[in-house]
Amino acid sequence: MTQALIVIDVQNDFCPGGALAVEEGDRIVPGINALMDEFGAVILTQDWHPAGHSSFASSHEGKAPFDMIEMPYGPQALWPDHCVQGSDGAAFHPDLRTDRADMILRKGYRAGIDSYSAFFENDHRTPTGLHGYLQERGITDLTMVGLATDFCVSYSALDGAKLGYDVVVREGLCQAINLDGSLEAAIDGMKDAGVRIA
Ligand code: VGL
Ligand code: ZN
């Protein structure tokens, strides 16, 4: 009972037809559903932005999706509007087994700061509360799957490793955005941090 499956952002907007579609993002859903039965704890995360969120290119005059900007907390990629609170795009993929979730963690809900990681917002300081939840349940080992490999999955895995969890990323149950080589950089970064890529 010390192992948790963390399912990152398997939401409509990251799947084909969505606002920030990840190529074949929906391919991983059946495998993730099957994997849930092997874990005593299942946690889903949900990217959950207010309209006009500061990570949206549309909130910055003259900027386009996938441009980079400098925020008070550091560099930030700009995205198409996505995962707006309460929208269909923010909903989980309809085939994802949400009933198996012990907890659903929402992130990115503050207008002025993005949150790729399930543990900390993009200032790397503001906690989401997930660490406290896992600690109270005595969970020490995390398996991560979901979308996208090179953003929310890798940021979550790096923070998890930094916090002392044993972290495995099941690469076959993730899909990447791959912006300017971000997938390779993410895989290298995770390996360097002691995350196991399975
Ligand atoms: C994500 C970009 C913006 C992700 C979320 O889930 O990887 N990427 N928001
Ligand atoms: Zn987002």
mmCIF file of N, CA and C in Angstrom, residues 11-13 46-53 56 81-92 104 106-109:
data_model
loop_
_atom_site.group_PDB
_atom_site.id
_atom_site.type_symbol
_atom_site.label_atom_id
_atom_site.label_comp_id
_atom_site.label_asym_id
_atom_site.label_seq_id
_atom_site.Cartn_x
_atom_site.Cartn_y
_atom_site.Cartn_z
ATOM 1 N N GLN A 11 -6.726 14.601 -20.247
ATOM 2 C CA GLN A 11 -7.887 15.469 -20.447
ATOM 3 C C GLN A 11 -8.129 15.691 -21.937
ATOM 4 N N ASN A 12 -9.357 16.028 -22.263
ATOM 5 C CA ASN A 12 -9.736 16.158 -23.680
ATOM 6 C C ASN A 12 -8.861 17.142 -24.444
ATOM 7 N N ASP A 13 -8.490 18.256 -23.834
ATOM 8 C CA ASP A 13 -7.703 19.240 -24.578
ATOM 9 C C ASP A 13 -6.315 18.736 -24.953
ATOM 10 N N GLN A 46 -5.441 17.149 -12.892
ATOM 11 C CA GLN A 46 -6.280 17.846 -13.871
ATOM 12 C C GLN A 46 -5.767 19.270 -14.017
ATOM 13 N N ASP A 47 -5.288 19.606 -15.212
ATOM 14 C CA ASP A 47 -4.881 20.980 -15.519
ATOM 15 C C ASP A 47 -6.164 21.812 -15.509
ATOM 16 N N TRP A 48 -6.165 22.941 -14.787
ATOM 17 C CA TRP A 48 -7.452 23.571 -14.435
ATOM 18 C C TRP A 48 -7.260 25.087 -14.363
ATOM 19 N N HIS A 49 -7.307 25.717 -15.551
ATOM 20 C CA HIS A 49 -6.978 27.137 -15.642
ATOM 21 C C HIS A 49 -8.224 28.023 -15.685
ATOM 22 N N PRO A 50 -8.170 29.174 -15.010
ATOM 23 C CA PRO A 50 -9.229 30.171 -15.215
ATOM 24 C C PRO A 50 -9.122 30.766 -16.619
ATOM 25 N N ALA A 51 -10.225 31.236 -17.183
ATOM 26 C CA ALA A 51 -10.183 31.939 -18.470
ATOM 27 C C ALA A 51 -9.209 33.105 -18.338
ATOM 28 N N GLY A 52 -8.465 33.375 -19.406
ATOM 29 C CA GLY A 52 -7.494 34.471 -19.356
ATOM 30 C C GLY A 52 -6.227 34.143 -18.584
ATOM 31 N N HIS A 53 -5.950 32.869 -18.367
ATOM 32 C CA HIS A 53 -4.763 32.461 -17.603
ATOM 33 C C HIS A 53 -3.481 33.003 -18.246
ATOM 34 N N PHE A 56 -1.657 31.482 -21.262
ATOM 35 C CA PHE A 56 -2.295 31.481 -22.580
ATOM 36 C C PHE A 56 -1.683 32.592 -23.427
ATOM 37 N N ASP A 81 -5.204 28.617 -25.551
ATOM 38 C CA ASP A 81 -6.149 28.482 -24.430
ATOM 39 C C ASP A 81 -6.499 26.995 -24.289
ATOM 40 N N HIS A 82 -6.411 26.468 -23.079
ATOM 41 C CA HIS A 82 -6.692 25.039 -22.887
ATOM 42 C C HIS A 82 -7.121 24.790 -21.453
ATOM 43 N N CYS A 83 -7.814 23.700 -21.248
ATOM 44 C CA CYS A 83 -8.210 23.242 -19.905
ATOM 45 C C CYS A 83 -8.794 24.367 -19.060
ATOM 46 N N VAL A 84 -9.704 25.112 -19.672
ATOM 47 C CA VAL A 84 -10.389 26.171 -18.938
ATOM 48 C C VAL A 84 -11.399 25.525 -17.986
ATOM 49 N N GLN A 85 -11.365 25.970 -16.753
ATOM 50 C CA GLN A 85 -12.181 25.388 -15.677
ATOM 51 C C GLN A 85 -13.629 25.177 -16.114
ATOM 52 N N GLY A 86 -14.104 23.948 -15.995
ATOM 53 C CA GLY A 86 -15.497 23.638 -16.290
ATOM 54 C C GLY A 86 -15.790 23.349 -17.751
ATOM 55 N N SER A 87 -14.808 23.549 -18.638
ATOM 56 C CA SER A 87 -15.046 23.315 -20.072
ATOM 57 C C SER A 87 -14.938 21.820 -20.394
ATOM 58 N N ASP A 88 -15.453 21.450 -21.571
ATOM 59 C CA ASP A 88 -15.310 20.058 -22.033
ATOM 60 C C ASP A 88 -13.838 19.706 -22.215
ATOM 61 N N GLY A 89 -13.054 20.683 -22.645
ATOM 62 C CA GLY A 89 -11.633 20.443 -22.852
ATOM 63 C C GLY A 89 -10.912 20.098 -21.561
ATOM 64 N N ALA A 90 -11.385 20.622 -20.465
ATOM 65 C CA ALA A 90 -10.762 20.354 -19.166
ATOM 66 C C ALA A 90 -11.208 19.022 -18.567
ATOM 67 N N ALA A 91 -12.280 18.462 -19.119
ATOM 68 C CA ALA A 91 -12.783 17.181 -18.586
ATOM 69 C C ALA A 91 -11.803 16.058 -18.920
ATOM 70 N N PHE A 92 -11.823 15.023 -18.114
ATOM 71 C CA PHE A 92 -10.998 13.847 -18.403
ATOM 72 C C PHE A 92 -11.480 13.187 -19.694
ATOM 73 N N ILE A 104 -8.469 13.516 -6.900
ATOM 74 C CA ILE A 104 -8.246 14.283 -8.124
ATOM 75 C C ILE A 104 -7.614 15.605 -7.707
ATOM 76 N N ARG A 106 -6.256 19.202 -8.724
ATOM 77 C CA ARG A 106 -6.296 20.247 -9.746
ATOM 78 C C ARG A 106 -5.126 21.189 -9.551
ATOM 79 N N LYS A 107 -4.626 21.703 -10.681
ATOM 80 C CA LYS A 107 -3.444 22.568 -10.637
ATOM 81 C C LYS A 107 -3.523 23.593 -11.748
ATOM 82 N N GLY A 108 -2.809 24.696 -11.568
ATOM 83 C CA GLY A 108 -2.813 25.754 -12.582
ATOM 84 C C GLY A 108 -4.011 26.671 -12.458
ATOM 85 N N TYR A 109 -4.618 26.679 -11.262
ATOM 86 C CA TYR A 109 -5.855 27.456 -11.077
ATOM 87 C C TYR A 109 -5.616 28.899 -10.667
#
